[in-house]
mmCIF file of C-alpha atoms and ligand atoms in Angstrom:
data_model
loop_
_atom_site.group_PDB
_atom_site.id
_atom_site.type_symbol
_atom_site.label_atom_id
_atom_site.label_comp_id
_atom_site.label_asym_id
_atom_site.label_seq_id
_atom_site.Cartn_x
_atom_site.Cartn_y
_atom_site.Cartn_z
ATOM 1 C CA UNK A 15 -9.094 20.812 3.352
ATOM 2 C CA UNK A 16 -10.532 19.754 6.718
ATOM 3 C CA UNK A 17 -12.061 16.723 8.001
ATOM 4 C CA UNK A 18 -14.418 15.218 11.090
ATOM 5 C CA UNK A 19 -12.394 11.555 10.798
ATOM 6 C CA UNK A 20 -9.221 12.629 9.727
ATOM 7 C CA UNK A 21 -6.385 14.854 10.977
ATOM 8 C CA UNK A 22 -4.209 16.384 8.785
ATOM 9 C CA UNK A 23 -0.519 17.672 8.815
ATOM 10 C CA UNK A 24 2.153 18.423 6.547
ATOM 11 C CA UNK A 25 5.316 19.303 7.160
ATOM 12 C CA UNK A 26 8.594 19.348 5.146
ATOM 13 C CA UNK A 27 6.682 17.481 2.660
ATOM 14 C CA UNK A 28 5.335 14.742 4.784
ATOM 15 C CA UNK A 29 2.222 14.720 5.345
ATOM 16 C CA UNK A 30 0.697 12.526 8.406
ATOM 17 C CA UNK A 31 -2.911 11.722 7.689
ATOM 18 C CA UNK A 32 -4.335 10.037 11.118
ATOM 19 C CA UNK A 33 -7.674 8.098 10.838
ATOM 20 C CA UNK A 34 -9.606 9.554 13.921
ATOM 21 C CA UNK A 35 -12.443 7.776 15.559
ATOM 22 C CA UNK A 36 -10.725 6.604 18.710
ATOM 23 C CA UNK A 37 -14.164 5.319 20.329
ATOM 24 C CA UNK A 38 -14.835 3.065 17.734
ATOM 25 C CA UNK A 39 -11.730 1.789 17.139
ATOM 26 C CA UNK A 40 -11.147 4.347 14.035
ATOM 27 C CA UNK A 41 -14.128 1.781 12.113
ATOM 28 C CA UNK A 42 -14.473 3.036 8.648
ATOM 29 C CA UNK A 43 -17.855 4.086 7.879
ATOM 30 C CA UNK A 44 -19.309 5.411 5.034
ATOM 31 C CA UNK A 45 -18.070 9.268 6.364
ATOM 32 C CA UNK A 46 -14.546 8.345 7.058
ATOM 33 C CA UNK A 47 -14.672 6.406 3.469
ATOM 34 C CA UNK A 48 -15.029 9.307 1.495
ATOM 35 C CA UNK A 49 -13.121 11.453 3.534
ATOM 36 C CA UNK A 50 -9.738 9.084 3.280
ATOM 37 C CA UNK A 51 -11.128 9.151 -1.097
ATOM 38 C CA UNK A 52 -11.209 12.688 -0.835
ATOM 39 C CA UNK A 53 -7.882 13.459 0.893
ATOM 40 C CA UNK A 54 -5.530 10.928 -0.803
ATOM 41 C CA UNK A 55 -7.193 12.523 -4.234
ATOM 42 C CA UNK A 56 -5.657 15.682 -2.897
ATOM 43 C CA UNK A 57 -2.310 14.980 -1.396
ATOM 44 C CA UNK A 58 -1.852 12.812 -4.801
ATOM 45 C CA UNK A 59 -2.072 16.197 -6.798
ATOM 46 C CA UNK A 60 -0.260 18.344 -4.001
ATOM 47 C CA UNK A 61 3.146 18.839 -5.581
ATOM 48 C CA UNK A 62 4.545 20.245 -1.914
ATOM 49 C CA UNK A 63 3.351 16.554 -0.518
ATOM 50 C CA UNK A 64 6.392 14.019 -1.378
ATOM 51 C CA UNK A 65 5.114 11.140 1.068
ATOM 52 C CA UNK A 66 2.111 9.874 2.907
ATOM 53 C CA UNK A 67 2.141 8.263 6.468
ATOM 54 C CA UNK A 68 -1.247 6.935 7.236
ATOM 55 C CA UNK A 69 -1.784 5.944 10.547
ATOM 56 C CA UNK A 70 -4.876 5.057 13.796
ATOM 57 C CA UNK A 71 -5.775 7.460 16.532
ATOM 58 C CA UNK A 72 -4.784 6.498 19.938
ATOM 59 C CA UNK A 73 -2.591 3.579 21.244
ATOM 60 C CA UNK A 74 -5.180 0.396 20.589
ATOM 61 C CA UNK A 75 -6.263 0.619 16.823
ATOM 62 C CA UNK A 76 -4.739 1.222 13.295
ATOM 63 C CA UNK A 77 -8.307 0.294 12.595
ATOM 64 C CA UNK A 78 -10.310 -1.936 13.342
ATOM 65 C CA UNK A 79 -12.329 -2.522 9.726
ATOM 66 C CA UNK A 80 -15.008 -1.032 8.314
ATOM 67 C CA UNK A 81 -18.086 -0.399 10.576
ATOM 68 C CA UNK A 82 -20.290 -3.282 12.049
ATOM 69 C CA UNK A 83 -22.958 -1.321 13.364
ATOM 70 C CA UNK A 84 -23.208 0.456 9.917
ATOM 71 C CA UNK A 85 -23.391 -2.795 8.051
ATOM 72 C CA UNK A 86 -25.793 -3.854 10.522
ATOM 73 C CA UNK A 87 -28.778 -2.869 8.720
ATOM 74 C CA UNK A 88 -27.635 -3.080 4.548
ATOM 75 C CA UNK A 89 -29.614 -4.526 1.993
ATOM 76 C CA UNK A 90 -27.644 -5.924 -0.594
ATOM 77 C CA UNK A 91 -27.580 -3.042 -2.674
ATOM 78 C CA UNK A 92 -26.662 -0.718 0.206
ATOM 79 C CA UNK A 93 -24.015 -2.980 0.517
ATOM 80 C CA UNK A 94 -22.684 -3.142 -3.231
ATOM 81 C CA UNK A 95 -22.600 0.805 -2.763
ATOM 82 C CA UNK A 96 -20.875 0.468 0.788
ATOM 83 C CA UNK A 97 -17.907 -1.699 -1.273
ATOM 84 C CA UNK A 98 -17.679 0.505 -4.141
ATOM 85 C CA UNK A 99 -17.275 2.721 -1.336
ATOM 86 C CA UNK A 100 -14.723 1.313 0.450
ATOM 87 C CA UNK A 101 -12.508 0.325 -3.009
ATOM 88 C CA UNK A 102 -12.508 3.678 -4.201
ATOM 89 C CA UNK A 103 -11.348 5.079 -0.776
ATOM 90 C CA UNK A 104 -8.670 2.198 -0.464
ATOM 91 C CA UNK A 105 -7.708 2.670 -4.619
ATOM 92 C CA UNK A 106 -7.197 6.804 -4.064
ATOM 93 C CA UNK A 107 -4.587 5.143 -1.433
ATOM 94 C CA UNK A 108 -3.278 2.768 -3.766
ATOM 95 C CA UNK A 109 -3.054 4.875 -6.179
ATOM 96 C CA UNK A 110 -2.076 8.194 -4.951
ATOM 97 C CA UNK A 111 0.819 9.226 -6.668
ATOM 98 C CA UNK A 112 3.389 9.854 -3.831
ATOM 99 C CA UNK A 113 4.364 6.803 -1.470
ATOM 100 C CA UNK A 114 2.107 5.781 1.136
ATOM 101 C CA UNK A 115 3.458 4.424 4.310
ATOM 102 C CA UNK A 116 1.304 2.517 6.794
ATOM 103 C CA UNK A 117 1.882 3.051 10.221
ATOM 104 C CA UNK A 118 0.479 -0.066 12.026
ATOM 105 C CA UNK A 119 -0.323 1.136 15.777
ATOM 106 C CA UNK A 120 -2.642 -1.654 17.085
ATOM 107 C CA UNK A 121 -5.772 -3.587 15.771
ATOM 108 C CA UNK A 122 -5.373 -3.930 11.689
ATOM 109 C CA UNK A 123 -8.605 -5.675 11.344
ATOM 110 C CA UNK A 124 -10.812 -6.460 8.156
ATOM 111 C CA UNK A 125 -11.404 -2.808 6.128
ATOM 112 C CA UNK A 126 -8.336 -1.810 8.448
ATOM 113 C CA UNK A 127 -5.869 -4.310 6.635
ATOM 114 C CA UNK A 128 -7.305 -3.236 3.548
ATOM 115 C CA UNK A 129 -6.551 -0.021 4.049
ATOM 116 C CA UNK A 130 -2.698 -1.029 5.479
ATOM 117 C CA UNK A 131 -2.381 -3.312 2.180
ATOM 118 C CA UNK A 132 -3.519 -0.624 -0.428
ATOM 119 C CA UNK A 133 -0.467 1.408 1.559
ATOM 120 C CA UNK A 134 3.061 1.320 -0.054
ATOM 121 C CA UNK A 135 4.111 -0.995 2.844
ATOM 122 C CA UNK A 136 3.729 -1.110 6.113
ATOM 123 C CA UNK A 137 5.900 -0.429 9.325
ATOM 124 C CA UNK A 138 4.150 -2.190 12.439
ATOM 125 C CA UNK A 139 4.594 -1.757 16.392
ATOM 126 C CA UNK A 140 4.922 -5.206 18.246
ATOM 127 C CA UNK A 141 2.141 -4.556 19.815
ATOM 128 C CA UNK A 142 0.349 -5.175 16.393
ATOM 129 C CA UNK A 143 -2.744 -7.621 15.650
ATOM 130 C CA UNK A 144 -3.497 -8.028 11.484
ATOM 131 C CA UNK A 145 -6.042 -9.979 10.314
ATOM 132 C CA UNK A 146 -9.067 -10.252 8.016
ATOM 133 C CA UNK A 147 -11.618 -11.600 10.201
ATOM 134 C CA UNK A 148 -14.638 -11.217 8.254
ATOM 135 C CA UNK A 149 -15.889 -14.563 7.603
ATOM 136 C CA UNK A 150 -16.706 -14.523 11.581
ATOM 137 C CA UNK A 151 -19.381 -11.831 10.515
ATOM 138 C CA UNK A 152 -21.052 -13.939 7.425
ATOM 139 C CA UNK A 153 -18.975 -11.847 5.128
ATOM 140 C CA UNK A 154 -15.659 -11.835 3.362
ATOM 141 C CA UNK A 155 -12.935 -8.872 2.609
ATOM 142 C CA UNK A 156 -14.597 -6.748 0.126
ATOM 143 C CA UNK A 157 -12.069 -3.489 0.275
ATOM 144 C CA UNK A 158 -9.628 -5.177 -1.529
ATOM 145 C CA UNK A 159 -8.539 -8.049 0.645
ATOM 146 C CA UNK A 160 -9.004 -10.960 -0.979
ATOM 147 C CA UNK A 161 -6.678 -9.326 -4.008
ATOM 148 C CA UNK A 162 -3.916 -7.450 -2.475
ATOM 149 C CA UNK A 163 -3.264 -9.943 0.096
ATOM 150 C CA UNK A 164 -2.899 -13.084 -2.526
ATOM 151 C CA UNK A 165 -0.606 -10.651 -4.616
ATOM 152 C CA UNK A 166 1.410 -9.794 -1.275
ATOM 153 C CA UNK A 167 2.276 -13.143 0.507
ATOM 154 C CA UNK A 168 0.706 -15.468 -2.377
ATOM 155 C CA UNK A 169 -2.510 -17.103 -2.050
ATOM 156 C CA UNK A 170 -2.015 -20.033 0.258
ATOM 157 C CA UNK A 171 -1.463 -18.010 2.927
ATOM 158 C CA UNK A 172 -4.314 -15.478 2.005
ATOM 159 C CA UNK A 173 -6.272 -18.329 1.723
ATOM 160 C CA UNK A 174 -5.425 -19.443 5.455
ATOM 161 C CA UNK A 175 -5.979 -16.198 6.652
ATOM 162 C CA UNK A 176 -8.521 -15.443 4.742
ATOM 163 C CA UNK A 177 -10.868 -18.904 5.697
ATOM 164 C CA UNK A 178 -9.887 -19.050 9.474
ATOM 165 C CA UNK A 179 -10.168 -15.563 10.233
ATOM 166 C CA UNK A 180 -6.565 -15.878 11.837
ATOM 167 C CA UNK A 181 -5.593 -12.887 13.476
ATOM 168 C CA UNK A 182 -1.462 -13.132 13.665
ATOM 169 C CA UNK A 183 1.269 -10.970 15.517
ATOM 170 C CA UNK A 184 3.584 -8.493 14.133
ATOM 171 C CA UNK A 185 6.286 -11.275 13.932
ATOM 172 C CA UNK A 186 4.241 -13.007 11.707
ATOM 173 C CA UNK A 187 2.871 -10.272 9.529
ATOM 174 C CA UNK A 188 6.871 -9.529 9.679
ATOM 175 C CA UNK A 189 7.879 -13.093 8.574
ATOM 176 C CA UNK A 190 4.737 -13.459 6.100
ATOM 177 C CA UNK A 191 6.171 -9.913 4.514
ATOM 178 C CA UNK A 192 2.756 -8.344 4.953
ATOM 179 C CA UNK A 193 5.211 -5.778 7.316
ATOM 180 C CA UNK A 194 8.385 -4.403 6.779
ATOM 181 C CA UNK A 195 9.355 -3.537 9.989
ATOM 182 C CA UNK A 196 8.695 -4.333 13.474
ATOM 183 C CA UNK A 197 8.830 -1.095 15.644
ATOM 184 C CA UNK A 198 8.811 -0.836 19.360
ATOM 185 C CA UNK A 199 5.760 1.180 20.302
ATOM 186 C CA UNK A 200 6.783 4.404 21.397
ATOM 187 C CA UNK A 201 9.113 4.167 18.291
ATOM 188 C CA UNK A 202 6.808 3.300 15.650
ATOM 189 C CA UNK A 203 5.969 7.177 14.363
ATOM 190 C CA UNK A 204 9.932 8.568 14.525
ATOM 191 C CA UNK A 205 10.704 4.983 12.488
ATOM 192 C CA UNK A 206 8.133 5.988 9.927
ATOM 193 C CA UNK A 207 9.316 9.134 9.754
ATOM 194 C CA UNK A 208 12.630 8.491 9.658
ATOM 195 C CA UNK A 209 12.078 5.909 5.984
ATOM 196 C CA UNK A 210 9.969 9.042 4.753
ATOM 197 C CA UNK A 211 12.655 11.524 5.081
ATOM 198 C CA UNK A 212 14.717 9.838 3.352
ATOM 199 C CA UNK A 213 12.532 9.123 0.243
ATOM 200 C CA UNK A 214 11.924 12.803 0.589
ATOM 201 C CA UNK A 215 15.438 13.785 -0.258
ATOM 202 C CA UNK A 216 14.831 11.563 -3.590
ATOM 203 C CA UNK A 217 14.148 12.490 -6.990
ATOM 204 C CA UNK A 218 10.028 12.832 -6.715
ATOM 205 C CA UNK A 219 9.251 12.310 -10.222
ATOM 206 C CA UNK A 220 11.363 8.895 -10.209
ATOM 207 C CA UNK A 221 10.161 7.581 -6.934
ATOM 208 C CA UNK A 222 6.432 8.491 -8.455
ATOM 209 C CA UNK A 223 7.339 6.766 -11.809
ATOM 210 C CA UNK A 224 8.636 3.906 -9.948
ATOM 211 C CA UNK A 225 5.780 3.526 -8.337
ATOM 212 C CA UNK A 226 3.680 3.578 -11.147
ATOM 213 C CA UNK A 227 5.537 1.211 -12.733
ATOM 214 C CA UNK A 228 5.608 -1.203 -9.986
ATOM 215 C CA UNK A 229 1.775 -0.764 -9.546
ATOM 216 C CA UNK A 230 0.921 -1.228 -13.154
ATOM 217 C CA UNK A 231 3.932 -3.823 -14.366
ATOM 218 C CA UNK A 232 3.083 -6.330 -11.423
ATOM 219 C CA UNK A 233 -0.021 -7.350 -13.402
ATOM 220 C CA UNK A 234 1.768 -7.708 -16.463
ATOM 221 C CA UNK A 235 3.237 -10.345 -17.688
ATOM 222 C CA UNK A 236 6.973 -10.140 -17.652
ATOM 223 C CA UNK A 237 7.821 -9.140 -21.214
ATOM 224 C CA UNK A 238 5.418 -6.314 -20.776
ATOM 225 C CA UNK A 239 6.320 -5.071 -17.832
ATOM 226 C CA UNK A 240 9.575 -4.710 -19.064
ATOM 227 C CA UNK A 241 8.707 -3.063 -21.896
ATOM 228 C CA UNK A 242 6.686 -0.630 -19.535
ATOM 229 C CA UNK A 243 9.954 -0.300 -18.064
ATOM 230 C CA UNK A 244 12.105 0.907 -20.713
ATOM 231 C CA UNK A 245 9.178 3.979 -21.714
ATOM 232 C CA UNK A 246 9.040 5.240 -18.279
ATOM 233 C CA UNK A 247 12.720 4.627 -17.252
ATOM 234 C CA UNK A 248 12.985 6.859 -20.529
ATOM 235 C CA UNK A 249 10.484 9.759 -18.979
ATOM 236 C CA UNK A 250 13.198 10.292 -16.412
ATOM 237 C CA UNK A 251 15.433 11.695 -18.570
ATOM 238 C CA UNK A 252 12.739 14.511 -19.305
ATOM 239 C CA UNK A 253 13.131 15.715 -16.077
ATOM 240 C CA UNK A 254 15.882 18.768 -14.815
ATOM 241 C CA UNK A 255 15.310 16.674 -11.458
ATOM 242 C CA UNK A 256 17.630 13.960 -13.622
ATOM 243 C CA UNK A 257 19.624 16.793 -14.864
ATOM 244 C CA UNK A 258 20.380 17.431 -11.224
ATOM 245 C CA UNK A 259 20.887 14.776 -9.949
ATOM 246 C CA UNK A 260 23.554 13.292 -12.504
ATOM 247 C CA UNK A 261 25.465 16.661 -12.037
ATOM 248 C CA UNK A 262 25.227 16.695 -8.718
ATOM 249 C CA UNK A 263 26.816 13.324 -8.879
ATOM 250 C CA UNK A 264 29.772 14.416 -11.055
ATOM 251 C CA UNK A 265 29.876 17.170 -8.469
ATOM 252 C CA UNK A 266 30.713 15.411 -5.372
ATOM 253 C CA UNK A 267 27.736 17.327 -3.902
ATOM 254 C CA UNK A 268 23.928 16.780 -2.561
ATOM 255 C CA UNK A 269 21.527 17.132 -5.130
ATOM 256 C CA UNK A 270 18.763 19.631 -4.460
ATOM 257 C CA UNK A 271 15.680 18.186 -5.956
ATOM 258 C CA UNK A 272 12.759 20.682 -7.504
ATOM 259 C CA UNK A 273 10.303 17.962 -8.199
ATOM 260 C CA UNK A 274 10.347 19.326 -12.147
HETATM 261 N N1 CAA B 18 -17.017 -1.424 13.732
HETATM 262 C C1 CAA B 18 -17.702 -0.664 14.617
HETATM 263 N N2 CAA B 18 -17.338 -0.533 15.911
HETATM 264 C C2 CAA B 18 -16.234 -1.185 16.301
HETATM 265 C C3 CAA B 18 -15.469 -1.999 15.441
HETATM 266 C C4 CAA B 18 -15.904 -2.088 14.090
HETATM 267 N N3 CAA B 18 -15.236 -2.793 13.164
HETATM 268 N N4 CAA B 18 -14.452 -2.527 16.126
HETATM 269 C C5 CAA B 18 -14.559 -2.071 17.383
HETATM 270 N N5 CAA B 18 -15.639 -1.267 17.495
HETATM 271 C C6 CAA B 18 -16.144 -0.585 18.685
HETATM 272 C C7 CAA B 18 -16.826 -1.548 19.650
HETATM 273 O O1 CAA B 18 -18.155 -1.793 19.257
HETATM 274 C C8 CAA B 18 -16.704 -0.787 20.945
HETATM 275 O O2 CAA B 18 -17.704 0.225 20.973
HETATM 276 P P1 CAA B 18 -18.522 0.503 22.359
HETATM 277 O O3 CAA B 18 -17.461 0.985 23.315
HETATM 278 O O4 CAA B 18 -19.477 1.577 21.949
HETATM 279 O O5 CAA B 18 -19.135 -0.784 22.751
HETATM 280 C C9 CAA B 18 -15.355 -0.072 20.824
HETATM 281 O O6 CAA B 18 -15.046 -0.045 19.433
HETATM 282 C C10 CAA B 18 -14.241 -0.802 21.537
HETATM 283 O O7 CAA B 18 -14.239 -2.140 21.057
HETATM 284 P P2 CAA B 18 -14.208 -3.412 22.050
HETATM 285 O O8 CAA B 18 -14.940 -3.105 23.315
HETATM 286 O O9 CAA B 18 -14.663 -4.592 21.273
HETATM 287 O O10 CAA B 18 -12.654 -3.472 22.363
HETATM 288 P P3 CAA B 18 -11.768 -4.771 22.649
HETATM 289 O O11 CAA B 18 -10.425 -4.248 23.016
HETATM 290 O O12 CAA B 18 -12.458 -5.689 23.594
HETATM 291 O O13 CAA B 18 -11.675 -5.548 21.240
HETATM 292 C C11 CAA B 18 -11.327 -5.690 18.840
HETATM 293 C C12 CAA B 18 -11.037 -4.930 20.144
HETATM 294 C C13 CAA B 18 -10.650 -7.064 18.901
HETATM 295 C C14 CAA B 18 -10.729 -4.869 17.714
HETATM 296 C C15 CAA B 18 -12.843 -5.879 18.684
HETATM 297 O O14 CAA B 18 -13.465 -4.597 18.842
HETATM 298 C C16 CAA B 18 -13.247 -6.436 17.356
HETATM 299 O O15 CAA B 18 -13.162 -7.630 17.147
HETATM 300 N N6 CAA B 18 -13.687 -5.563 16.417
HETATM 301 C C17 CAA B 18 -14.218 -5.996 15.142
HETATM 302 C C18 CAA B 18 -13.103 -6.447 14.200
HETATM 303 C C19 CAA B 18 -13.688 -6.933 12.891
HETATM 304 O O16 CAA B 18 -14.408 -7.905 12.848
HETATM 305 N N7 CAA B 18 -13.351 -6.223 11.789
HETATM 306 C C20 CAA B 18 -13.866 -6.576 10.475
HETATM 307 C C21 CAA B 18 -15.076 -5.737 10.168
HETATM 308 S S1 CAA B 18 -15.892 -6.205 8.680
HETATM 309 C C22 CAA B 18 -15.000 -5.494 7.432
HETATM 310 O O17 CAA B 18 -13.986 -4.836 7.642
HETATM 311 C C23 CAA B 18 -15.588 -5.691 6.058
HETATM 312 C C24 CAA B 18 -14.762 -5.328 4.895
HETATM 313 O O18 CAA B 18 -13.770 -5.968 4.576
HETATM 314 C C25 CAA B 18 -15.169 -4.281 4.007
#
């Protein structure tokens, strides 16, 4: 598959998908929308693809939200298309069924934290600005913002952010766990890379059930989520990946994962 706005690698099951629209601070139009839709659809059913790492084009910008000069001239119903848009790009993220790992290279503005928060979670250089600034444009987060961000760090602080248009440093996105870790610049890719190796050498039907779960149990309430639990904790043992990796347990040796 190629793209104009993305790039595109894979390698040893890793694939690096790279927003690219350096000149306009990688701004999500409605292009680069369906492009990111269109590409997480397919590395979700690419069964040589075992994790995701999304991150900006050059050294300023993860991304800097969706783009202004695009909105600039939406009626409201241009606009309701625009955020179905933008939420089906950001759920084929959420969604896709291998982990996705943000990597946070600059700017994370509006749209851009949207896209960072429908990610798995989120590694981020120091050199890192997050925010959801929208409400300085007469709008609010419409990709998903006002929801994933409440469910990450609660919603007083989404609220904060969210109403002052606060734009905060990686130390803050760090203590706020919006990030997981703070990376020095010129380390922030091998640090990615390095997390999604190792979930490579995992079991990729358990890590993809886990996520699932997660993802669908963290709306539940408890009971049920549980009980969501025990079913797909159960599917596990369907698997010769399990088969594997209990034997290669009892083995004293590595276990060589098929993905079956
Ligand atoms: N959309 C379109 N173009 C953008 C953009 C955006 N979101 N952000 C930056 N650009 C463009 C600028 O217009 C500029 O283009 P030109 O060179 O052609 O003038 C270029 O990128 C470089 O930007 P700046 O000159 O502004 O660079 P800077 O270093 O001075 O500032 C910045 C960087 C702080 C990120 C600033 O560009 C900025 O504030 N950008 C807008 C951030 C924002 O408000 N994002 C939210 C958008 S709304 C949204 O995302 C809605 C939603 O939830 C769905």
């Amino acid at each position: 598959m190629s793209f104009n706005f993305l790039l595109t690698e894979t390698t040893d099951g890793i694939a690096k998908v790279t927003i690219n629209r350096e000149k306009a601070m990688n701004a999500l139009n409605p292009d680069v929308l369906k492009e990111i839709r269109d590409c997480f659809t397919a590395l979700s059913a690419d069964a040589s693809v075992r994790v995701v790492i999304v991150t900006g084009a050059g050294e300023k910008a993860f991304v800097a939200g969706a783009d202004i000069a695009a909105m600039s001239s939406m009626t409201p119903q241009d606009a309701l298309e625009f955020g179905k848009l933008g939420h089906s790009a950001m759920d084929a993220v959420d969604q896709c069924s291998k982990p996705v790992i943000a990597a946070v290279n600059g700017f994370c503005l509006g749209g851009g934290m949207e896209l960072a928060l429908s990610c798995d979670f989120m590694y981020v250089s120091e050199k890192a600005k997050l925010g959801l600034p929208e409400v300085n444009l007469g709008l609010f987060p419409g990709w998903g913002g006002t929801q994933r961000l409440a469910r990450l760090v609660g919603k007083g602080r989404a609220k904060e952010m969210i109403f002052s248009a606060k734009i905060i440093s990686a130390q803050e996105a760090f203590e706020a766990g919006i990030a997981n870790k703070i990376c020095k610049p010129e380390d922030l890719l091998n640090d990615v890379q390095a997390v999604a190796v190792e979930i490579t050498k995992k079991a990729p039907v358990a890590v993809s059930l886990a996520k699932k779960t997660l993802h669908q149990g963290f709306d539940m309430p408890l009971a049920q989520g549980l009980d969501l639990e025990k079913n797909t904790f159960a599917k596990c043992f369907e698997t010769q990946d399990l088969k594997e990796g209990l034997a290669a347990f009892l083995e004293k040796r590595a276990a060589n994962f098929k993905g079956n």
